[in-house]
XYZ file of C-alpha atoms in Angstrom:
665
model
C 14.594 -30.992 63.606
C 16.968 -31.020 66.558
C 20.544 -32.225 66.284
C 19.680 -35.213 68.494
C 16.880 -36.327 66.194
C 19.132 -35.836 63.194
C 21.796 -38.171 64.551
C 19.242 -40.732 65.723
C 17.687 -40.797 62.236
C 21.125 -41.059 60.650
C 22.109 -43.986 62.872
C 18.822 -45.774 62.204
C 19.329 -45.501 58.438
C 22.928 -46.670 58.801
C 21.812 -49.689 60.831
C 19.173 -50.616 58.249
C 21.737 -50.201 55.476
C 24.137 -52.616 57.179
C 21.251 -54.990 57.936
C 20.422 -55.131 54.233
C 24.056 -55.437 53.188
C 24.560 -58.427 55.495
C 21.963 -60.310 53.464
C 24.159 -60.023 50.352
C 26.610 -62.832 51.013
C 30.034 -62.953 49.396
C 30.084 -64.505 45.947
C 33.587 -65.924 46.175
C 35.393 -67.211 43.084
C 38.139 -69.294 44.618
C 40.179 -69.736 41.445
C 40.099 -66.069 40.355
C 43.884 -65.818 40.535
C 43.942 -62.078 39.747
C 41.090 -61.035 42.044
C 39.481 -62.964 44.913
C 42.229 -65.548 45.312
C 45.043 -62.988 44.981
C 43.564 -60.557 47.519
C 42.866 -63.242 50.100
C 46.291 -64.852 49.736
C 47.960 -61.440 50.064
C 45.852 -60.658 53.140
C 47.028 -63.931 54.676
C 50.664 -62.947 54.170
C 50.012 -59.525 55.706
C 48.231 -61.106 58.648
C 51.164 -63.465 59.199
C 53.649 -60.576 59.082
C 55.224 -61.624 55.752
C 54.389 -58.412 53.857
C 52.897 -59.362 50.447
C 54.391 -62.839 50.309
C 57.000 -64.471 48.051
C 57.675 -62.589 44.819
C 56.192 -63.797 41.542
C 54.468 -62.264 38.520
C 51.301 -61.327 40.480
C 52.756 -60.125 43.791
C 52.898 -56.452 42.779
C 50.310 -56.524 40.029
C 47.581 -54.819 42.071
C 47.515 -52.284 44.883
C 48.076 -53.567 48.398
C 45.458 -51.454 50.190
C 42.512 -53.803 49.670
C 44.401 -56.864 50.978
C 45.451 -54.705 53.949
C 41.783 -53.829 54.513
C 40.866 -57.531 54.384
C 43.648 -58.266 56.872
C 42.370 -55.571 59.241
C 38.770 -56.809 59.092
C 39.930 -60.370 59.720
C 41.979 -59.329 62.746
C 38.995 -57.353 64.066
C 36.650 -60.310 63.396
C 34.349 -58.103 61.293
C 32.728 -59.613 58.174
C 34.342 -58.090 55.104
C 31.166 -56.728 53.506
C 30.001 -55.226 56.809
C 33.341 -53.433 57.085
C 33.058 -52.199 53.496
C 29.561 -50.888 54.154
C 30.656 -49.206 57.385
C 33.485 -47.435 55.541
C 31.069 -46.310 52.855
C 28.547 -45.062 55.427
C 31.271 -43.053 57.164
C 32.076 -41.318 53.867
C 28.360 -40.769 53.231
C 27.898 -39.283 56.724
C 30.809 -36.916 56.114
C 29.212 -35.785 52.850
C 25.775 -35.354 54.420
C 27.334 -33.456 57.309
C 28.816 -30.988 54.828
C 25.385 -30.358 53.329
C 23.836 -30.028 56.793
C 26.300 -27.408 57.982
C 26.553 -25.412 54.780
C 22.857 -25.395 53.839
C 21.680 -25.385 57.462
C 19.097 -28.029 56.577
C 18.844 -31.273 58.523
C 16.160 -32.716 56.270
C 18.237 -32.240 53.127
C 21.215 -33.862 54.827
C 19.136 -36.877 55.875
C 17.719 -37.281 52.366
C 21.223 -37.159 50.934
C 22.575 -39.608 53.502
C 19.626 -41.961 53.062
C 19.993 -42.121 49.296
C 23.724 -42.693 49.637
C 23.241 -45.298 52.367
C 20.845 -47.355 50.240
C 22.897 -47.114 47.050
C 21.885 -50.382 45.323
C 25.153 -50.626 43.410
C 26.688 -52.028 46.596
C 24.120 -54.828 46.661
C 24.870 -56.144 43.188
C 26.491 -59.542 42.711
C 29.454 -57.850 40.990
C 30.343 -56.110 44.261
C 29.450 -59.163 46.325
C 32.804 -60.559 45.273
C 36.124 -60.057 47.037
C 37.231 -57.240 44.737
C 38.671 -53.771 45.268
C 35.629 -51.762 44.244
C 33.924 -52.607 47.545
C 36.447 -50.308 49.250
C 37.260 -48.029 46.313
C 33.751 -46.544 46.211
C 34.118 -45.334 49.802
C 37.617 -43.950 49.311
C 36.598 -42.052 46.176
C 33.721 -40.374 48.012
C 35.810 -39.612 51.099
C 38.587 -37.971 49.072
C 36.182 -35.528 47.409
C 34.233 -34.777 50.596
C 37.426 -34.030 52.538
C 38.738 -31.854 49.713
C 35.528 -29.770 49.853
C 35.723 -29.568 53.636
C 39.273 -28.191 53.417
C 38.732 -25.877 50.449
C 35.840 -24.025 52.125
C 36.695 -23.179 55.737
C 33.929 -21.796 57.967
C 33.942 -19.316 60.850
C 34.662 -22.184 63.234
C 37.750 -23.196 61.232
C 39.257 -19.718 61.021
C 41.704 -19.853 63.927
C 41.757 -23.606 64.600
C 44.969 -24.595 62.839
C 45.100 -27.881 64.707
C 41.755 -28.851 63.231
C 42.869 -27.807 59.752
C 46.059 -29.848 60.045
C 44.020 -32.873 61.157
C 41.752 -32.434 58.131
C 44.784 -32.292 55.851
C 46.294 -35.357 57.508
C 43.029 -37.272 56.981
C 42.851 -36.270 53.319
C 46.464 -37.300 52.735
C 46.016 -40.662 54.440
C 42.751 -41.496 52.679
C 44.122 -40.148 49.403
C 47.101 -42.480 49.769
C 44.779 -45.415 50.442
C 42.737 -44.430 47.381
C 45.880 -44.318 45.215
C 47.067 -47.696 46.515
C 43.754 -49.456 45.846
C 43.374 -49.140 42.079
C 45.638 -47.932 39.284
C 43.457 -45.264 37.613
C 43.333 -42.814 40.525
C 43.987 -39.931 38.152
C 40.282 -39.913 37.225
C 39.442 -37.823 40.325
C 41.962 -35.062 39.578
C 39.517 -33.059 37.395
C 37.013 -33.137 40.260
C 39.575 -31.846 42.737
C 40.570 -29.163 40.234
C 36.938 -27.991 40.002
C 36.636 -27.829 43.802
C 39.791 -25.719 44.062
C 38.730 -23.508 41.148
C 35.407 -22.687 42.814
C 37.212 -21.979 46.092
C 39.687 -19.671 44.326
C 36.887 -17.897 42.501
C 35.170 -17.257 45.820
C 38.371 -15.674 47.162
C 38.919 -13.471 44.118
C 35.247 -12.535 43.687
C 33.711 -12.000 47.156
C 30.400 -10.891 45.625
C 30.123 -14.392 44.171
C 29.565 -15.974 47.592
C 26.555 -15.714 49.935
C 26.553 -13.040 52.651
C 26.730 -15.739 55.307
C 30.167 -16.812 54.017
C 31.701 -13.338 53.888
C 33.873 -12.013 56.667
C 35.291 -15.403 57.683
C 38.734 -13.968 56.960
C 39.626 -10.288 57.035
C 42.340 -10.657 54.424
C 42.607 -12.762 51.297
C 46.060 -13.921 52.325
C 44.634 -15.395 55.539
C 41.966 -17.169 53.516
C 44.539 -18.608 51.123
C 46.777 -19.746 53.990
C 43.849 -21.454 55.712
C 43.237 -23.489 52.566
C 46.873 -24.001 51.576
C 48.063 -25.307 54.960
C 45.871 -28.461 55.111
C 46.421 -29.194 51.424
C 50.193 -29.006 51.910
C 49.828 -31.366 54.876
C 47.647 -33.645 52.731
C 50.266 -33.777 49.963
C 53.016 -34.517 52.462
C 51.032 -37.339 54.102
C 49.977 -38.692 50.692
C 53.577 -38.933 49.464
C 54.700 -40.334 52.801
C 52.026 -43.069 52.615
C 52.820 -43.995 49.033
C 56.544 -43.730 49.725
C 56.272 -46.018 52.741
C 54.691 -48.756 50.622
C 57.276 -48.243 47.864
C 60.023 -48.428 50.491
C 58.677 -51.664 51.938
C 58.508 -53.132 48.449
C 62.108 -52.080 47.890
C 63.125 -53.754 51.108
C 61.367 -57.017 50.283
C 61.601 -57.152 46.481
C 64.324 -54.721 45.431
C 62.210 -52.206 43.479
C 60.792 -48.934 44.779
C 57.347 -49.276 43.219
C 53.867 -49.522 44.667
C 52.530 -51.390 41.675
C 54.182 -52.880 38.598
C 51.525 -51.432 36.311
C 52.839 -48.014 37.376
C 56.491 -49.037 37.055
C 58.272 -47.105 34.334
C 60.067 -50.226 33.100
C 56.818 -52.074 32.480
C 55.114 -49.034 30.946
C 58.058 -48.513 28.571
C 57.966 -52.158 27.445
C 54.219 -52.182 26.951
C 54.333 -48.851 25.138
C 57.155 -50.061 22.894
C 55.130 -53.085 21.798
C 52.127 -50.836 21.192
C 54.011 -48.454 18.894
C 54.865 -51.130 16.298
C 52.766 -50.517 13.194
C 50.179 -53.117 12.170
C 49.540 -54.218 8.616
C 45.844 -53.693 9.250
C 44.242 -52.074 12.272
C 41.600 -54.112 14.083
C 39.683 -52.998 17.112
C 40.661 -54.727 20.379
C 43.889 -56.074 18.840
C 46.967 -54.576 20.491
C 49.786 -56.871 19.332
C 48.786 -58.897 16.229
C 50.883 -61.546 14.527
C 52.518 -59.196 12.011
C 53.601 -56.832 14.820
C 54.922 -59.794 16.799
C 56.994 -60.932 13.826
C 58.538 -57.464 13.559
C 59.294 -57.447 17.272
C 60.938 -60.889 17.100
C 63.109 -59.765 14.154
C 64.665 -56.784 15.975
C 64.531 -57.745 19.660
C 66.168 -60.848 21.146
C 64.147 -60.187 24.328
C 60.908 -60.333 22.327
C 62.202 -63.478 20.654
C 62.400 -65.144 24.073
C 58.645 -64.642 24.437
C 57.797 -66.150 21.053
C 57.185 -69.754 22.200
C 54.661 -68.470 24.728
C 52.953 -65.654 22.810
C 52.557 -67.878 19.755
C 52.175 -71.138 21.660
C 49.615 -72.785 23.914
C 49.752 -70.151 26.725
C 48.897 -67.452 24.204
C 46.138 -69.610 22.765
C 44.650 -70.047 26.255
C 44.535 -66.257 26.714
C 42.987 -65.880 23.249
C 40.183 -68.295 24.101
C 39.597 -66.581 27.437
C 39.463 -63.082 25.970
C 37.351 -64.032 22.993
C 34.502 -65.023 25.321
C 33.890 -61.376 26.178
C 34.615 -59.291 23.085
C 32.790 -58.837 19.816
C 35.555 -59.836 17.371
C 34.818 -61.872 14.279
C 37.056 -63.668 13.631
C 38.656 -63.620 17.060
C 42.085 -64.822 15.979
C 44.196 -62.654 18.321
C 44.403 -62.096 22.064
C 42.144 -59.067 22.778
C 43.793 -55.933 24.149
C 42.365 -56.233 27.653
C 43.898 -59.692 28.025
C 47.191 -59.103 26.251
C 48.657 -57.318 29.264
C 48.221 -60.526 31.275
C 49.463 -62.691 28.417
C 52.630 -60.564 28.245
C 53.319 -60.973 31.951
C 52.662 -64.700 31.745
C 55.062 -64.991 28.805
C 57.797 -63.156 30.738
C 57.202 -65.496 33.680
C 57.302 -68.585 31.435
C 60.567 -67.288 29.960
C 62.055 -67.338 33.459
C 62.406 -63.611 34.129
C 60.272 -63.379 37.256
C 62.855 -64.852 39.591
C 62.995 -61.419 41.221
C 61.429 -58.006 40.738
C 64.801 -56.552 39.730
C 65.227 -59.212 37.054
C 61.688 -58.649 35.721
C 62.157 -54.867 35.484
C 65.549 -55.356 33.798
C 63.926 -57.585 31.192
C 61.193 -55.028 30.500
C 63.827 -52.293 30.129
C 65.789 -54.473 27.722
C 62.669 -55.220 25.683
C 61.764 -51.518 25.515
C 65.308 -50.450 24.590
C 65.636 -52.998 21.795
C 62.327 -52.110 20.163
C 62.735 -48.351 20.632
C 66.253 -48.534 19.111
C 64.901 -50.473 16.125
C 62.192 -47.845 15.701
C 64.785 -45.058 15.869
C 66.864 -46.804 13.188
C 63.669 -47.289 11.153
C 64.315 -51.014 10.979
C 60.578 -51.384 11.537
C 57.701 -48.953 11.080
C 56.654 -47.411 14.373
C 54.423 -44.814 15.947
C 55.916 -42.123 18.258
C 57.449 -43.313 21.580
C 54.948 -44.340 24.248
C 55.055 -44.971 28.022
C 51.456 -45.844 28.786
C 48.976 -48.691 29.012
C 46.509 -46.944 26.702
C 46.428 -48.167 23.099
C 47.488 -45.615 20.446
C 44.670 -43.204 19.654
C 42.732 -43.760 16.435
C 39.897 -41.706 15.033
C 37.836 -44.864 14.735
C 37.608 -44.884 18.518
C 35.616 -41.655 18.654
C 32.295 -42.984 17.410
C 32.771 -46.268 19.244
C 33.520 -44.292 22.416
C 30.226 -42.429 22.005
C 28.365 -45.715 21.770
C 30.359 -47.168 24.651
C 29.699 -44.062 26.737
C 25.951 -44.485 26.264
C 26.171 -48.074 27.494
C 28.316 -47.055 30.477
C 25.944 -44.194 31.367
C 22.950 -46.520 31.191
C 24.517 -48.888 33.729
C 25.581 -45.997 35.961
C 22.383 -43.938 36.036
C 20.144 -46.977 36.539
C 22.431 -48.094 39.382
C 22.624 -51.610 37.982
C 19.070 -51.590 36.616
C 17.513 -52.966 39.778
C 19.563 -56.165 39.960
C 20.691 -57.094 43.480
C 21.691 -60.214 45.339
C 24.502 -62.721 45.379
C 25.180 -66.170 43.960
C 26.717 -69.407 45.194
C 30.481 -69.235 45.420
C 32.574 -71.043 42.851
C 35.234 -73.449 44.014
C 35.648 -76.644 45.950
C 34.127 -76.751 49.439
C 37.644 -77.031 50.877
C 38.822 -73.866 49.089
C 35.710 -71.940 50.052
C 35.990 -72.972 53.700
C 39.647 -71.920 53.818
C 38.933 -68.499 52.308
C 35.827 -68.000 54.462
C 38.062 -68.007 57.546
C 39.558 -64.749 56.293
C 36.536 -62.870 54.909
C 33.459 -64.428 56.604
C 29.911 -64.242 55.263
C 30.562 -66.395 52.185
C 27.736 -67.839 50.105
C 28.381 -71.620 50.109
C 29.059 -73.250 46.742
C 26.270 -75.054 44.973
C 27.792 -78.414 44.079
C 25.970 -80.261 41.324
C 26.402 -84.040 41.487
C 25.644 -86.199 38.452
C 26.130 -89.914 37.962
C 25.581 -91.709 34.716
C 27.249 -93.705 31.965
C 28.398 -93.190 28.416
C 28.908 -95.766 25.704
C 30.539 -95.594 22.276
C 30.833 -97.912 19.302
C 34.592 -97.444 18.915
C 36.902 -96.534 21.788
C 36.111 -95.916 25.447
C 34.199 -92.593 25.581
C 35.710 -89.625 27.407
C 33.579 -87.361 29.574
C 34.426 -83.721 30.304
C 32.796 -80.464 31.343
C 32.753 -77.363 29.121
C 32.133 -73.969 30.769
C 30.899 -71.044 28.702
C 30.316 -68.732 31.651
C 32.429 -65.797 32.810
C 34.580 -67.900 35.121
C 36.115 -71.359 34.658
C 34.260 -74.012 36.621
C 35.717 -76.353 39.215
C 34.868 -79.991 38.584
C 35.978 -83.496 39.329
C 35.041 -86.569 37.313
C 35.612 -90.022 38.747
C 35.148 -93.306 36.917
C 33.062 -96.100 38.486
C 32.567 -99.839 37.773
C 30.299 -100.481 34.793
C 30.007 -104.293 34.477
C 26.198 -104.148 34.472
C 26.210 -101.751 31.512
C 28.746 -103.893 29.655
C 26.486 -106.894 30.145
C 23.502 -104.993 28.753
C 25.488 -103.571 25.785
C 28.149 -106.168 24.958
C 29.082 -104.532 21.652
C 29.937 -101.096 23.117
C 32.778 -99.483 25.067
C 31.323 -98.157 28.328
C 32.335 -95.612 31.025
C 30.341 -94.926 34.184
C 31.183 -91.547 35.729
C 30.526 -89.477 38.834
C 30.712 -85.711 38.281
C 30.859 -82.948 40.901
C 31.002 -79.310 39.819
C 30.226 -75.797 41.054
C 29.315 -74.618 37.568
C 25.815 -73.082 37.336
C 23.656 -75.409 35.273
C 22.955 -72.691 32.709
C 26.680 -72.040 32.162
C 28.066 -75.515 31.384
C 27.703 -78.431 28.985
C 28.660 -82.070 29.374
C 30.747 -83.269 26.442
C 31.112 -86.972 25.630
C 33.687 -88.151 23.092
C 36.149 -86.243 20.952
C 35.534 -84.253 17.765
C 33.982 -86.944 15.591
C 30.606 -88.132 16.859
C 30.889 -85.838 19.861
C 27.797 -85.530 22.045
C 27.330 -82.189 23.804
C 24.413 -81.735 26.220
C 23.506 -78.592 28.227
C 23.630 -79.236 31.956
C 20.049 -78.070 32.408
C 18.938 -81.185 30.517
C 20.851 -83.612 32.725
C 18.021 -84.924 34.889
C 17.624 -88.441 36.298
C 16.538 -90.902 33.626
C 17.450 -88.622 30.701
C 19.100 -90.308 27.733
C 20.867 -88.798 24.720
C 22.262 -90.429 21.618
C 24.230 -89.743 18.435
C 25.101 -92.349 15.786
C 28.228 -93.292 17.759
C 27.608 -92.268 21.387
C 25.005 -92.964 24.091
C 24.682 -90.921 27.312
C 22.349 -91.865 30.172
C 21.889 -89.965 33.448
C 21.221 -92.141 36.471
C 21.162 -89.589 39.313
C 21.464 -85.795 39.563
C 21.224 -83.533 42.593
C 21.714 -79.857 43.437
C 21.891 -78.808 47.114
C 19.288 -76.367 48.379
C 21.001 -72.995 48.915
C 17.838 -70.888 49.104
C 18.354 -70.409 52.853
C 21.554 -68.531 52.030
C 19.872 -66.174 49.566
C 18.930 -63.461 52.092
C 15.158 -63.903 52.022
C 13.072 -60.835 52.829
C 16.061 -58.501 53.069
C 17.076 -59.187 49.497
C 13.480 -58.586 48.408
C 13.498 -55.221 50.182
C 16.825 -54.381 48.554
C 15.422 -55.358 45.154
C 12.407 -53.064 45.609
C 14.677 -50.159 46.547
C 17.009 -50.909 43.642
C 14.095 -50.913 41.212
C 13.052 -47.518 42.539
C 16.557 -46.133 41.949
C 16.622 -47.606 38.450
C 13.358 -45.875 37.550
C 13.896 -42.569 39.317
C 17.530 -41.604 38.899
C 17.739 -41.369 35.102
C 15.025 -38.683 35.370
C 16.129 -37.077 38.638
C 19.710 -36.789 37.418
C 18.542 -34.629 34.512
C 16.701 -32.361 36.930
C 19.747 -32.246 39.182
C 22.061 -31.282 36.323
C 19.605 -28.563 35.259
C 19.401 -27.269 38.839
C 23.193 -27.059 39.101
C 23.336 -25.196 35.818
C 20.793 -22.652 37.148
C 22.683 -22.315 40.412
C 25.937 -21.655 38.549
C 24.424 -19.122 36.148
C 22.644 -17.179 38.917
C 25.323 -17.524 41.592
C 26.022 -13.765 41.676
C 22.405 -12.735 42.089
C 21.031 -15.689 44.009
C 24.054 -17.373 45.601
C 24.051 -20.753 47.280
C 26.893 -21.942 49.551
C 29.970 -22.126 47.349
C 31.095 -25.346 49.016
C 27.873 -27.040 47.916
C 28.162 -25.621 44.421
C 31.712 -26.988 44.296
C 30.590 -30.393 45.597
C 27.748 -30.538 43.059
C 29.868 -29.443 40.100
C 32.748 -31.664 41.207
C 30.364 -34.626 41.369
C 29.182 -33.935 37.823
C 32.785 -33.828 36.651
C 33.541 -37.094 38.475
C 30.621 -38.786 36.718
C 31.562 -37.401 33.303
C 35.234 -38.288 33.770
C 34.428 -41.842 34.803
C 32.076 -42.310 31.866
C 34.650 -40.825 29.475
C 37.436 -43.038 30.788
C 35.355 -46.198 30.535
C 34.003 -45.170 27.126
C 37.532 -44.908 25.741
C 38.484 -48.230 27.302
C 35.325 -49.750 25.829
C 36.254 -48.412 22.394
C 39.915 -49.393 22.470
C 40.574 -52.250 24.888
C 37.637 -54.287 26.195
C 33.906 -53.996 26.982
C 33.765 -51.655 29.989
C 30.055 -51.077 30.602
C 30.158 -53.255 33.712
C 28.692 -52.288 37.057
C 31.863 -52.779 39.089
C 33.747 -50.458 36.734
C 31.176 -47.661 37.043
C 30.517 -48.192 40.764
C 33.009 -45.550 42.057
C 30.973 -42.858 40.288
C 27.594 -43.956 41.692
C 27.736 -41.829 44.898
C 28.500 -38.770 42.797
C 25.364 -39.337 40.717
C 23.334 -39.248 43.928
C 25.153 -36.165 45.223
C 24.821 -33.944 42.169
C 21.217 -35.050 41.691
C 20.101 -34.095 45.214
C 22.225 -30.961 45.521
C 21.216 -29.891 42.018
C 17.487 -30.244 42.639
C 17.710 -28.461 45.981
C 19.935 -25.676 44.607
C 17.725 -25.212 41.583
C 14.677 -24.871 43.794
C 16.550 -22.411 46.050
C 17.500 -20.265 43.060
C 13.982 -20.405 41.657
C 12.610 -19.412 45.060
C 15.157 -16.578 45.264
C 16.205 -17.493 48.792
C 19.762 -17.425 50.001
C 20.527 -20.424 52.175
C 22.285 -19.673 55.418
C 23.419 -22.126 58.057
C 21.645 -22.383 61.369
C 24.376 -21.669 63.902
C 22.323 -23.064 66.772
C 22.749 -26.587 65.454
C 25.319 -28.859 67.040
């Protein structure tokens, strides 16, 4: 295959990939104050030139890179999901280009690019939202691909220091963006360590590399310098990027931090609360009532939070968290939600007037509890400065089970589920947000009119949501003289309800506790009537707008077919790929493959294992983590090690050393 045909095929696949992605409209949750709503509001402030906006308890709670990306796409008038897909395809093309040059095989590179380009994880409703993972997947892949490119210079790179510096600059800039997008960026460090280890081994053991890679540098010192220079540049640019954001935050908010979850003051306070001994350990419970009582007794700062942690705000967080965790009884705020409850409590206590004030409060809280622990006024674990719960042996087995669930989601690439869903929020909110991100799935507003009657007291009507997100709804009361005339002995209310809640996720509740009537929304059809001994409910009209035209049609069906193929094939292919990489590693001296590709394959395996291990521990200790958006950053690495492993295994079995075709462009 000629270079021209290679690039034409690559562009065609990229165009089809974007064509399919455009069919997956944005599932916007307008009232997701810590995700969609936060990112869009922050992007608006950036677009208006007001940095991240006025300071409050959520301003610095998440990295600023994704809002900056949203701002850039809005200024460029590019739909957000198209821009995310384009960024991902650029990282995939870089990765495929590495395989093309190092293996000298256009067909392998196109297979790798094609499988990356049609990664069905990106078509899932979880990533159809305005959340960071849509960008984070691309940045994760780009960081590793650039690290491999730098760690394994070719003949063409030998004397081109300008090119090497540009590569280092790119890695530093993208690495900084990666670090400023999510808070767990450390998960890729083992992968980068493996890439560097393979590169170092190739320098120290020249017989470990293919003949085609020998003689690039006459001296080892030149080889080391060629690798060290761009990595030094990358580190400098990385720290400059992160430092610039920290400096801007200092200018606007008074603290030199990129993110409050990385701020030492917050980590010390959270760690101090986590070290207080519990009367009885319970999974997913970070700060139970007995630990709170101990904290209140020794820390005036903790005492300030008592009305909120033990009051209605804390109860609201308990109800929210208990929807998602397997705790019986669920009498405490689960660990994954306590971190937000704590910040809310500090805000309610009036300590989020400024970032400096908030950090001072967290320092005070940490100092008071740590001092009490040092005096042994309360029983404590060793000092902690981390968001992770204290390790317990009970987590080990639960982590194994959690890891299996995480791996199942990852290796099936979402198990064939693709598509979007109607956005949640009022039409006014959705329209306002759509001006920033474009390509939003319109909300499906359910309209119901009916009447309720009760023997004693005018009946109340309300909506109860048991889905993942709270539902928007409005209930208006209408004249009901005709019903009063028909039922003179009853108290009557006629209502008009509008809500964006999916019918399978909400109930209509009439009345209070005694004699309460609760009806699933799916049963609320025109003419339906329901009755308890004290309450009558009748539905007069009900309508749901037709949103099927927004569902993507044939493109979503094509995406679903591809996703089903991935779900069936990759659990098996990944095993073959891992076996192939193992063969390639064991026989590298006798039947070497390009060391850069071995490093990329092994690094991808490590990235997958690290991500699964991280999420497994979180699943065991904090909250259920076997969710597609959590595993999504590792999905490209599954594809990479699978394809490179199968190809390398076949190359080793065929006893052929791969060498690049230098005639290719």
